[in-house]
Amino acid sequence: MHHSALVAALVIQNWYRGYRARLMIRQRYALTIFQSIEYADEQSQLQLSNFFTFILENYKHTHNKDEELANRLFGYTLQDKDRMDCVGLIDVPDSYSGPRLKFPLTFTDIDLLIEAFKAKKILHAYYVLEVLYETKKALKHMPNFNKVKTSPSKELTICGDLHGKLDDLFLVFYKNGLPSGRNAYIFNGDFVDRGRDSIEILMILFVGLLVYPNDLHLNRGNHEDFLMNMRYGFTKEISHKYKLHGKKILQVLEEVYAWLPIGTIIDDEILVIHGGISESTDLNLLHRLERHKMKSVLMPPMPVHEGYVTEFKKNKAGMVQGIKSSGSPSEQLAKHEWEQVVDILWSDPRSKRGCYPNTSRGGGCYFGPDITSKILSKYQLKLLIRSHECKPEGYEICHDGKVITVFSASNYYEEGSNRGAYIKLSYGMAPRFFQYQVTEATCSRPLYQRVNTIESSAIKILKERMISRKTDLINAFQLQDCNKSGKISVSQWAFSMENILGLNLPWRSLCSHLVITDDDGNIDYMSCFYDIHIQKPVKEVQSALIETLYRYRSDLQIIFNVIDSDHSGLISMEEFHSMWKLFNSHYHVNIDDNQVNQLAERMDLNKDGSIDFNEFLKAFYVVHKFDKLSKSDKWSNSDTTFP
C-alpha cells in the first residue's frame, strides 16, 4: 500500500512538472512575441529619425514653423528659455488641493509628493516647472559619469527601467527605504514612457536628487528623449495632465534630458550604464564629450555644408540667422561622439562572441563576452551593470558573471508577465538581488490563468501586426500556393511570415494559435485573417492604403505632431499633401498620392480645408471578432481601438 502511494505521488509529481514546464514554455513564447514587436517598433523609431533629417532638407513651406522644427530636432538654440517667462506668470490657486513644495526642498517634500501621488493627486504645473529648472541647474554641475563610493556602513541600491510604473517605485521604497544620506540609489534610466505615471516618477526622482545630490544618482536611458516620448506615451501623458502648460513642461524637459549623466562608476570598478558597450567604446572620450549637445539620441549629427546653408539663406533667412548666431556645428556632437553615446544607451549583450549590429532594435550593437572582457580590462573595471531589457525574473547575469541586467518594472508587458528587481551593493560584497511583483488580481489567480492572459495578449498584438501587412502576406502565401488551393505547408507559411514581418519568431510553434491546419498538416492561409480586420473610415478606400496608414500610424502621428508647433491638432490640406509626398518618397510605400488626398478630403468633415490629424489616425483601428485562445478572459469578444 505504501509502495502504491509512493508510485502515485511520483506520477502526479512528474505530471505536474511536465504541466508546469509546458506553461512556462508558453509564457516564454509570449514574452518573445512582446519583445520582438517592442524592438521592431524601436527600429521604426530610428528609421523615423532619418526621416526628420530628410524633412529639414525638403520641407519648403515659407511659414515660421521651419525655424522651430530645425531648432527642435537639431538642437539649434536661438535663446535660452527665460525661467520667469515659464514660471513667473503661473498662479497656484487657493482651490488647488495637491502638494505644495517649499524651496529649498527638504526630505519632507519627498514624503509629501509620495503621499500625494498615492492619493492620485496631480502636482501643479508651477511646481513641476520649478523642479525641472532646479534639476537642470543641478545637473549642469555634474560630470558625464558620477563617481560613487560604497562602504561597509553605506549600501547602494541600483534600480533599472521603471517606465512610468509608479507602484513599482513605491514598492521599492517600501521594501528598501526612501533615499537618504545612508541609503543611496542609482536609477539607471528609462524612468518614463509606456506606464501612465511617468511625470510622478520624474518628480519624485528629481526632488530626491535635489535633496540628496550625493546619494541619489540618475543615468540617462534611451527613453529620456523627446522623440521616443512622442511614440511611447509620455508626451500624451503630459498633454493630458497639463493641458494649459504641457508645452512648456515638455520644452524644459528636453533640456533636462540633455543634461542627465550618461553613467555611474562605483568604487572605480563597476560601470553602470543604461544599455551596453561596443568594441569601440571609449570611456575617456565619453568622460569629456559635451553631453548636453545630444538633444535626442535618435537624431544623428547633421552635416552643415556650404550648399545647405546657402539654400537656407535663400528659403529660410530667419533660420540661417539662428544657425549662425549659435554656430550650428558647435551645437552638435561630432558623429563619432554621437555613436559612442548611442552604443551605451541602446546596446544589448549576447552570448555570441564579437560585436555586431543590433538588428532587432535598429540601434547600438550586440556585444559578446569577449567584448565585455576587453572593455572592462582596458579600463580596470570588474563588472558592468545595465538595464534596457525586460527579464522574466527582473534580473539576469551573463558573460561569466561580468554583466548584470536589472529591470525594475514588473508586469511590463502584461499583468504577471515578469518580476521587477533591484540590486544592493556593499563594499567588498557580492551583489544581492531583490525581486518583487506588484500584484492586484494576479496573486489569487492560478498559473494557467495568468499564462492564458499573457499568451492571449501577445497573440492579439501579433495579429494586429499581421493585419497591417495583410496584402503583402497574401501575396507571399499565393507565391507558395502553386496549385491555387488556398493551402500551403507549415514550412512555406513560416517562411512567408518571417519574410514579410521580420520578427524572428518561432512561427511553427505559434501556428496553432494563428491559423487553421487540416488533417494533412497543410495551412489554410486565409484563416490568418478570419477573426480580425481594420475598420475602414470610408468604405471605398482600397485595403492596401488602409493597411499602410494603420502600419505607419505612430510614425505619422509623431511627424504631424512635431510639425504642429502650436499644438492645435489641425493640419491644413496643403501641409497634409506636402508631408505625405515627403513621407511616401522617403518610406517607399508605393501608394498613389491621389488615393491619400481623396481620403483626407473625405475626412475633412466640415470642409474648412483642414483636418484633425490625430482623429484622422484614430479612424483606423483593429477589430478583434473573437479570441480563440481563451473565451473567458478579459480580451474575449471585444473591439479594441488603437490610436
XYZ file of C-alpha atoms in Angstrom:
643
model
C 0.000 0.000 0.000
C 2.761 2.350 0.987
C 4.621 1.494 -2.242
C 1.493 2.198 -4.364
C 1.007 5.579 -2.700
C 4.641 6.473 -3.368
C 4.326 5.496 -7.022
C 1.126 7.523 -7.356
C 2.793 10.538 -5.733
C 5.735 10.267 -8.152
C 3.379 10.004 -11.144
C 1.483 13.101 -10.009
C 4.729 14.935 -9.330
C 6.117 14.112 -12.793
C 2.834 15.103 -14.436
C 2.800 18.428 -12.609
C 6.409 19.150 -13.502
C 5.647 18.495 -17.163
C 2.462 20.571 -16.969
C 4.296 23.489 -15.354
C 7.155 23.222 -17.859
C 4.665 23.440 -20.750
C 3.064 26.501 -19.188
C 6.465 28.143 -18.790
C 7.300 27.426 -22.453
C 4.039 29.098 -23.463
C 4.897 32.071 -21.261
C 8.375 32.277 -22.792
C 6.922 32.266 -26.328
C 4.516 35.044 -25.323
C 7.349 37.157 -23.901
C 9.329 36.557 -27.108
C 6.406 37.961 -29.133
C 6.146 41.029 -26.897
C 9.875 41.675 -27.066
C 10.165 41.130 -30.833
C 7.370 43.612 -31.523
C 8.781 46.089 -28.980
C 12.183 46.015 -30.690
C 10.625 46.243 -34.158
C 8.826 49.416 -33.012
C 12.136 50.847 -31.784
C 13.618 50.046 -35.176
C 10.769 52.030 -36.752
C 11.538 54.914 -34.402
C 15.161 55.002 -35.560
C 14.004 54.941 -39.183
C 11.763 57.880 -38.323
C 14.746 59.889 -37.089
C 16.298 59.604 -40.551
C 13.069 60.947 -41.973
C 13.303 64.121 -39.878
C 16.678 64.876 -41.448
C 15.020 64.305 -44.802
C 12.173 66.694 -43.861
C 14.519 69.513 -42.995
C 16.213 69.231 -46.361
C 12.960 69.067 -48.325
C 10.244 70.908 -46.399
C 9.723 74.078 -48.486
C 6.884 75.898 -46.735
C 7.706 79.546 -46.092
C 5.989 79.899 -42.699
C 7.868 80.270 -39.426
C 7.413 76.672 -38.344
C 10.601 75.726 -40.216
C 12.754 77.561 -37.709
C 11.105 75.873 -34.744
C 11.289 72.460 -36.423
C 15.011 72.771 -37.105
C 15.742 74.165 -33.673
C 13.820 71.373 -32.006
C 15.184 68.469 -33.993
C 18.811 69.509 -34.255
C 19.361 71.444 -31.070
C 19.952 74.893 -32.505
C 19.194 77.356 -29.729
C 18.364 80.952 -30.551
C 17.979 81.941 -26.907
C 17.565 80.096 -23.658
C 14.041 80.000 -22.309
C 13.826 82.520 -19.518
C 12.734 80.852 -16.297
C 10.472 83.714 -15.295
C 8.738 83.608 -18.694
C 7.792 79.989 -17.998
C 7.086 80.035 -14.275
C 6.608 83.619 -13.172
C 3.182 84.100 -14.729
C 1.677 80.836 -13.428
C -0.567 81.173 -10.384
C -1.345 78.374 -7.933
C -4.986 78.984 -6.975
C -6.243 78.639 -3.410
C -8.517 75.854 -4.642
C -5.503 73.670 -5.559
C -5.545 70.656 -3.225
C -2.361 68.916 -4.359
C 1.086 69.016 -2.746
C 2.744 72.425 -2.249
C 6.528 72.260 -2.388
C 8.761 74.678 -0.491
C 12.107 75.710 -1.936
C 14.821 74.940 -0.993
C 13.495 71.399 -0.890
C 13.960 69.022 2.060
C 13.276 65.334 2.743
C 9.744 66.246 3.904
C 8.952 67.258 0.315
C 9.772 63.721 -0.855
C 7.289 62.339 1.679
C 4.750 64.966 0.665
C 4.994 64.003 -3.009
C 4.769 60.269 -2.348
C 1.677 60.584 -0.163
C 0.013 62.938 -2.646
C 0.737 60.649 -5.603
C -0.592 57.652 -3.702
C -3.801 59.640 -3.323
C -3.791 60.252 -7.126
C -3.128 63.977 -6.752
C -1.576 65.915 -9.644
C 1.350 68.233 -8.901
C 0.599 71.751 -10.129
C 2.445 72.877 -13.277
C 4.082 75.716 -11.313
C 5.863 73.233 -9.047
C 6.672 70.873 -11.943
C 8.449 73.669 -13.802
C 10.250 74.885 -10.685
C 11.536 71.360 -10.023
C 12.625 70.981 -13.666
C 14.558 74.261 -13.647
C 16.208 73.436 -10.314
C 17.081 69.958 -11.603
C 18.600 71.351 -14.792
C 20.698 73.771 -12.744
C 21.947 70.931 -10.509
C 22.663 68.563 -13.417
C 24.779 71.170 -15.198
C 27.360 70.877 -12.413
C 27.576 67.084 -12.657
C 30.123 65.128 -14.732
C 29.169 62.733 -17.510
C 29.886 59.838 -15.127
C 29.161 60.217 -11.421
C 31.742 58.570 -9.161
C 30.173 56.752 -6.191
C 31.787 55.018 -3.223
C 30.308 52.315 -1.026
C 31.496 51.384 2.447
C 30.708 48.664 4.996
C 28.178 51.026 6.575
C 26.756 52.510 3.368
C 24.969 50.289 0.855
C 23.953 51.317 -2.626
C 20.749 50.267 -4.423
C 20.543 50.108 -8.226
C 17.166 50.177 -9.986
C 16.572 49.525 -13.670
C 13.806 50.678 -16.025
C 10.635 51.921 -14.309
C 8.752 53.086 -17.427
C 6.110 55.136 -15.678
C 5.089 52.334 -13.307
C 4.734 54.284 -10.068
C 3.559 51.318 -7.991
C 6.896 49.618 -8.619
C 8.762 52.655 -7.292
C 6.501 52.741 -4.234
C 7.150 49.038 -3.650
C 10.930 49.504 -3.925
C 10.809 52.329 -1.362
C 8.535 50.263 0.916
C 10.898 47.284 0.862
C 14.180 49.168 0.737
C 13.546 52.575 2.310
C 13.500 56.105 0.932
C 16.665 57.724 -0.433
C 18.776 59.333 2.274
C 22.359 60.060 3.254
C 22.642 56.471 4.465
C 20.506 54.838 1.745
C 21.936 55.761 -1.663
C 20.294 54.928 -5.016
C 21.177 54.797 -8.686
C 18.241 54.863 -11.111
C 19.567 53.571 -14.401
C 17.400 55.330 -16.997
C 14.056 54.807 -18.736
C 12.035 56.455 -15.989
C 9.293 57.414 -18.452
C 7.036 56.112 -21.277
C 4.674 53.136 -21.533
C 3.308 53.457 -17.976
C 0.757 56.074 -17.014
C 2.616 57.827 -14.163
C 5.876 58.960 -15.749
C 5.692 62.580 -14.581
C 5.093 61.458 -10.997
C 8.166 59.208 -11.140
C 10.249 62.047 -12.564
C 9.101 64.458 -9.861
C 9.970 62.021 -7.053
C 13.374 61.259 -8.560
C 14.210 64.885 -9.339
C 13.153 66.098 -5.892
C 15.196 63.253 -4.388
C 18.176 64.351 -6.483
C 17.817 67.952 -5.304
C 17.553 66.938 -1.637
C 20.308 64.272 -1.768
C 22.578 65.220 -4.721
C 25.396 62.986 -3.414
C 23.194 59.984 -2.653
C 20.648 59.748 -5.471
C 22.082 59.363 -8.959
C 20.257 59.370 -12.295
C 21.574 57.928 -15.560
C 20.067 58.790 -18.917
C 18.224 55.998 -20.718
C 17.209 55.771 -24.350
C 13.670 56.875 -23.394
C 14.847 60.149 -21.872
C 14.352 61.562 -25.337
C 11.531 63.735 -26.643
C 11.171 61.769 -29.895
C 10.804 58.478 -28.008
C 8.256 60.155 -25.728
C 6.110 61.053 -28.731
C 5.737 57.396 -29.688
C 5.629 55.688 -26.317
C 3.175 57.788 -24.347
C 4.903 60.350 -22.132
C 4.150 63.311 -24.416
C 0.499 62.300 -24.435
C 0.518 61.902 -20.639
C 1.850 65.441 -20.165
C -0.627 66.902 -22.642
C -3.472 65.157 -20.826
C -2.435 66.089 -17.268
C -1.235 69.614 -18.067
C -3.477 70.912 -20.828
C -2.566 74.571 -20.234
C 1.172 74.342 -19.512
C 2.070 70.981 -21.070
C 4.009 72.507 -23.952
C 6.237 74.492 -21.547
C 6.862 71.409 -19.418
C 7.873 69.356 -22.461
C 10.228 72.078 -23.704
C 12.064 72.319 -20.384
C 12.153 68.521 -20.081
C 14.064 68.304 -23.371
C 16.797 70.435 -21.819
C 16.801 68.403 -18.587
C 17.173 65.146 -20.532
C 20.221 66.518 -22.330
C 21.970 67.270 -19.026
C 21.368 63.864 -17.405
C 24.645 61.991 -16.741
C 25.248 59.046 -19.050
C 26.667 56.674 -16.450
C 27.927 55.995 -12.928
C 31.160 54.335 -11.766
C 31.059 52.602 -8.365
C 34.240 52.102 -6.316
C 36.307 52.583 -9.515
C 35.420 49.040 -10.587
C 31.701 48.805 -11.500
C 30.343 50.582 -14.587
C 26.602 51.363 -14.551
C 25.099 52.461 -17.886
C 21.660 52.015 -19.388
C 22.328 49.874 -22.460
C 25.776 48.422 -23.020
C 29.084 48.746 -24.821
C 30.674 48.095 -28.193
C 34.161 47.106 -29.302
C 34.915 50.799 -29.879
C 33.567 52.114 -26.556
C 35.970 54.820 -25.374
C 35.302 55.773 -21.757
C 37.891 58.541 -21.905
C 36.043 60.172 -24.790
C 32.679 59.603 -23.070
C 34.003 61.326 -19.944
C 34.894 64.522 -21.791
C 32.261 64.957 -24.535
C 29.633 67.685 -24.065
C 26.610 65.515 -23.318
C 24.076 68.378 -23.354
C 24.572 68.674 -27.117
C 22.767 65.389 -27.595
C 19.210 66.635 -27.728
C 17.921 63.310 -28.999
C 19.800 60.047 -29.328
C 17.625 59.451 -32.386
C 18.978 62.428 -34.320
C 22.394 61.880 -35.930
C 24.566 64.996 -36.194
C 23.504 66.877 -39.273
C 26.246 67.829 -41.719
C 26.078 71.553 -42.444
C 27.844 72.270 -45.708
C 28.031 75.450 -47.712
C 25.398 74.490 -50.242
C 22.969 73.589 -47.491
C 23.423 76.909 -45.686
C 23.092 78.834 -48.959
C 19.820 77.059 -49.658
C 18.517 78.021 -46.253
C 19.650 81.623 -46.733
C 17.591 81.702 -49.849
C 14.498 79.985 -48.484
C 14.604 80.473 -44.723
C 16.601 83.571 -43.949
C 15.402 83.745 -40.371
C 16.532 80.217 -39.682
C 20.042 80.763 -41.005
C 20.324 83.743 -38.715
C 19.545 81.336 -35.863
C 22.128 78.833 -37.061
C 24.811 81.497 -37.410
C 24.140 83.043 -34.033
C 24.558 79.680 -32.278
C 27.215 78.265 -34.609
C 25.433 75.052 -35.565
C 28.428 72.674 -35.796
C 29.391 73.503 -32.196
C 25.801 72.824 -31.068
C 26.085 69.169 -32.090
C 28.286 66.298 -31.053
C 30.743 65.039 -33.613
C 29.475 61.920 -35.379
C 31.916 59.574 -33.608
C 30.874 61.069 -30.229
C 27.194 60.599 -31.067
C 27.853 56.960 -31.994
C 29.580 56.372 -28.652
C 26.530 57.616 -26.733
C 24.115 55.628 -28.910
C 26.088 52.461 -28.146
C 25.923 52.885 -24.367
C 22.195 53.739 -24.420
C 20.973 51.124 -26.945
C 23.272 48.068 -26.951
C 22.452 44.573 -25.640
C 24.697 41.681 -24.510
C 24.549 38.349 -26.351
C 26.259 35.007 -25.826
C 27.828 35.050 -29.310
C 31.373 36.440 -29.393
C 32.144 39.677 -31.190
C 30.347 42.946 -31.796
C 27.700 43.204 -34.493
C 24.744 45.466 -35.366
C 21.702 45.313 -33.098
C 19.320 44.335 -35.877
C 16.333 43.866 -33.548
C 16.337 47.419 -32.196
C 17.986 49.057 -35.190
C 20.437 50.996 -32.987
C 23.503 50.229 -30.896
C 25.078 46.789 -31.139
C 25.107 43.283 -29.741
C 28.264 42.655 -27.735
C 29.656 39.262 -26.788
C 31.573 38.089 -23.693
C 34.909 38.785 -25.373
C 33.954 42.446 -25.885
C 32.894 42.714 -22.241
C 36.230 41.276 -21.060
C 38.187 43.528 -23.408
C 36.490 46.800 -22.368
C 36.397 46.015 -18.643
C 40.050 45.021 -18.681
C 41.067 48.106 -20.680
C 39.617 50.426 -18.034
C 40.477 48.304 -14.951
C 36.812 47.520 -14.257
C 35.318 44.275 -12.916
C 31.599 44.464 -13.639
C 29.056 46.070 -15.993
C 25.545 46.684 -14.623
C 22.974 47.675 -17.216
C 19.192 47.692 -17.776
C 17.303 48.244 -21.069
C 15.865 44.707 -21.414
C 12.877 43.165 -19.669
C 13.853 39.922 -17.931
C 11.288 37.396 -16.631
C 12.900 37.324 -13.174
C 13.741 41.041 -13.082
C 17.468 40.462 -13.496
C 19.905 38.281 -15.403
C 23.617 37.511 -15.106
C 25.665 36.743 -18.220
C 29.171 36.908 -19.721
C 30.706 34.774 -16.975
C 29.256 36.974 -14.260
C 30.696 40.197 -15.718
C 27.379 41.638 -16.967
C 24.206 42.059 -14.898
C 20.904 43.260 -16.329
C 18.438 44.767 -13.851
C 14.872 45.717 -14.797
C 12.564 47.236 -12.201
C 9.170 47.492 -13.970
C 7.185 44.387 -13.036
C 4.215 43.311 -15.209
C 5.887 45.209 -18.031
C 4.119 43.626 -20.996
C 1.063 42.267 -19.240
C -0.049 41.613 -15.692
C 2.006 38.662 -14.466
C 4.477 38.764 -17.367
C 7.629 39.444 -15.313
C 9.034 40.340 -11.933
C 10.891 43.546 -11.156
C 14.189 43.613 -9.283
C 16.800 45.867 -7.734
C 20.420 45.244 -6.735
C 22.101 46.086 -3.448
C 25.850 46.617 -3.331
C 28.060 46.863 -0.284
C 31.816 47.376 -0.235
C 33.677 44.130 -0.839
C 30.463 42.086 -1.041
C 28.861 40.250 -3.962
C 25.753 41.931 -5.428
C 22.464 40.894 -3.787
C 19.241 40.706 -5.787
C 15.760 41.525 -4.537
C 12.718 40.577 -6.618
C 9.125 41.746 -6.380
C 5.895 41.957 -8.324
C 3.130 44.473 -7.956
C 0.051 42.317 -7.525
C -3.638 43.044 -7.512
C -5.804 40.381 -9.097
C -2.857 38.203 -10.164
C -1.993 36.896 -6.714
C -5.258 34.957 -6.420
C -5.246 33.595 -9.961
C -3.686 30.198 -10.712
C -0.668 29.974 -13.006
C -2.556 28.644 -16.022
C -4.932 31.632 -15.965
C -2.037 34.073 -15.756
C -0.275 32.351 -18.661
C -3.513 32.329 -20.676
C -3.862 36.094 -20.194
C -0.246 36.810 -21.139
C -0.414 34.474 -24.142
C -3.754 35.869 -25.290
C -2.472 39.434 -25.153
C 0.713 38.512 -27.051
C -1.203 36.731 -29.822
C -3.536 39.705 -30.020
C -0.778 42.231 -30.752
C 0.873 39.781 -33.148
C -2.368 39.522 -35.135
C -2.503 43.309 -35.292
C 0.959 43.220 -36.823
C -0.228 40.624 -39.321
C -3.350 42.519 -40.371
C -1.236 45.617 -41.059
C 0.626 43.568 -43.697
C -2.374 41.562 -44.942
C -1.934 42.384 -48.633
C 1.802 41.612 -48.552
C 1.243 38.373 -46.633
C -1.457 37.161 -49.032
C 0.836 37.854 -51.999
C 3.633 35.887 -50.286
C 1.301 32.975 -49.491
C -0.022 32.876 -53.058
C 3.515 32.718 -54.433
C 3.946 29.494 -52.444
C 0.492 28.176 -53.413
C 1.302 26.807 -56.874
C -1.982 24.837 -57.086
C -4.151 27.820 -56.062
C -5.710 25.589 -53.407
C -5.700 28.177 -50.634
C -3.385 25.916 -48.638
C 0.367 25.713 -48.121
C 2.696 23.685 -45.927
C 3.732 24.802 -42.448
C 7.273 25.426 -43.744
C 6.007 27.610 -46.577
C 3.737 29.524 -44.214
C 6.510 30.066 -41.637
C 8.916 31.224 -44.352
C 6.367 33.714 -45.706
C 5.528 35.063 -42.236
C 9.158 35.717 -41.360
C 9.969 37.094 -44.793
C 7.230 39.750 -44.562
C 7.122 40.507 -40.823
C 10.809 40.011 -39.952
C 10.125 39.360 -36.253
C 12.407 36.335 -35.827
C 9.678 34.328 -34.076
C 9.172 30.533 -33.748
C 6.383 30.500 -36.320
C 5.976 26.707 -36.415
C 5.280 26.646 -32.699
C 2.891 29.585 -32.957
C 0.905 28.417 -35.979
C -1.740 26.602 -33.896
C -2.675 29.988 -32.376
C -2.773 31.862 -35.682
C -4.155 29.618 -38.436
C -6.308 26.572 -39.192
C -4.441 23.398 -40.159
C -6.124 20.487 -41.979
C -5.702 16.762 -41.269
C -2.753 16.571 -43.672
C -0.913 19.327 -41.839
C -1.482 21.980 -44.500
C -2.421 25.528 -43.538
C -5.467 27.443 -44.749
C -3.517 30.681 -45.047
C -6.538 32.996 -45.282
C -7.532 31.792 -41.803
C -4.847 34.204 -40.522
C -7.400 36.966 -41.010
C -10.723 35.305 -40.122
C -11.056 36.928 -36.702
C -9.524 40.367 -37.261
C -9.858 43.319 -39.631
C -9.014 47.008 -39.839
C -12.086 49.196 -39.683
C -12.335 51.443 -42.742
C -13.441 55.027 -42.118
C -14.591 55.213 -45.745
C -15.807 52.028 -47.446
C -14.481 52.882 -50.908
C -10.868 53.162 -49.785
C -8.509 50.439 -51.001
C -7.326 47.934 -48.390
C -3.630 48.473 -49.221
C -3.950 52.173 -48.330
C -5.750 51.412 -45.066
C -3.080 48.851 -44.099
C -0.294 51.340 -44.885
C -1.873 54.130 -42.831
C -2.507 51.732 -39.961
C 1.036 50.319 -40.115
C 2.657 53.751 -40.059
C 0.097 55.450 -37.812
C 2.589 56.014 -34.966
C 5.203 57.461 -37.307
C 2.665 59.716 -38.990
C 1.301 60.917 -35.671
C 4.786 61.879 -34.477
C 5.622 63.629 -37.744
C 2.492 65.732 -37.724
C 2.724 66.487 -34.002
C 6.294 67.771 -34.487
C 5.198 70.000 -37.343
C 2.068 71.119 -35.464
C 4.108 73.543 -33.348
C 1.068 75.384 -31.975
C -0.434 72.054 -30.758
C -3.757 72.868 -32.411
C -4.118 69.313 -33.701
C -5.194 70.728 -37.056
C -3.272 70.224 -40.287
C -4.119 72.177 -43.433
C -4.734 70.219 -46.604
C -1.682 71.868 -48.152
C 0.517 70.692 -45.261
C -1.063 67.262 -45.391
C -0.391 66.838 -49.113
C 3.192 68.113 -48.860
C 4.036 65.928 -45.894
C 2.523 62.823 -47.414
C 4.605 63.287 -50.572
C 7.768 63.509 -48.470
C 6.747 60.518 -46.361
C 5.859 58.460 -49.415
C 9.129 59.234 -51.199
C 11.269 58.510 -48.133
C 9.493 55.350 -46.939
C 8.766 53.982 -50.434
C 5.269 52.822 -49.506
C 4.069 52.739 -53.141
C 0.674 54.294 -52.517
C -0.832 56.616 -55.113
C -0.854 60.181 -53.730
C -4.322 60.759 -55.172
C -5.782 57.975 -53.008
C -4.432 59.611 -49.854
C -5.550 63.070 -50.914
C -9.071 61.860 -51.656
C -9.258 60.116 -48.293
C -8.054 63.249 -46.474
C -10.667 65.343 -48.226
C -13.360 62.862 -47.192
C -12.089 63.137 -43.595
C -12.394 66.946 -43.675
C -15.884 66.655 -42.287
C -16.709 70.367 -42.034
C -14.956 71.220 -45.326
C -12.866 74.019 -43.810
C -9.646 72.971 -45.543
C -8.040 71.310 -42.512
C -8.283 68.023 -40.640
C -7.785 66.967 -37.049
C -4.897 64.641 -37.774
C -4.998 62.688 -34.507
C -8.685 61.996 -35.095
C -7.826 61.058 -38.677
C -5.456 58.345 -37.429
C -7.917 57.106 -34.815
C -10.310 56.305 -37.648
C -8.121 53.302 -38.493
C -8.450 50.666 -35.818
C -8.367 46.917 -35.488
C -11.478 44.931 -34.641
C -10.987 41.533 -32.981
C -14.060 39.413 -33.650
C -13.210 36.768 -31.099
C -10.276 35.338 -29.215
C -9.541 31.684 -29.970
C -7.141 31.279 -27.051
C -9.413 31.968 -24.133
C -13.086 32.716 -24.416
C -13.264 33.512 -20.726
C -10.518 36.083 -20.387
C -10.896 39.843 -20.452
C -9.855 40.209 -24.095
C -12.601 37.984 -25.481
C -15.345 39.256 -27.783
C -14.121 42.834 -27.625
C -13.453 45.517 -30.187
C -10.253 47.330 -29.295
C -9.241 50.732 -30.638
C -5.573 51.564 -31.003
C -4.911 55.242 -31.722
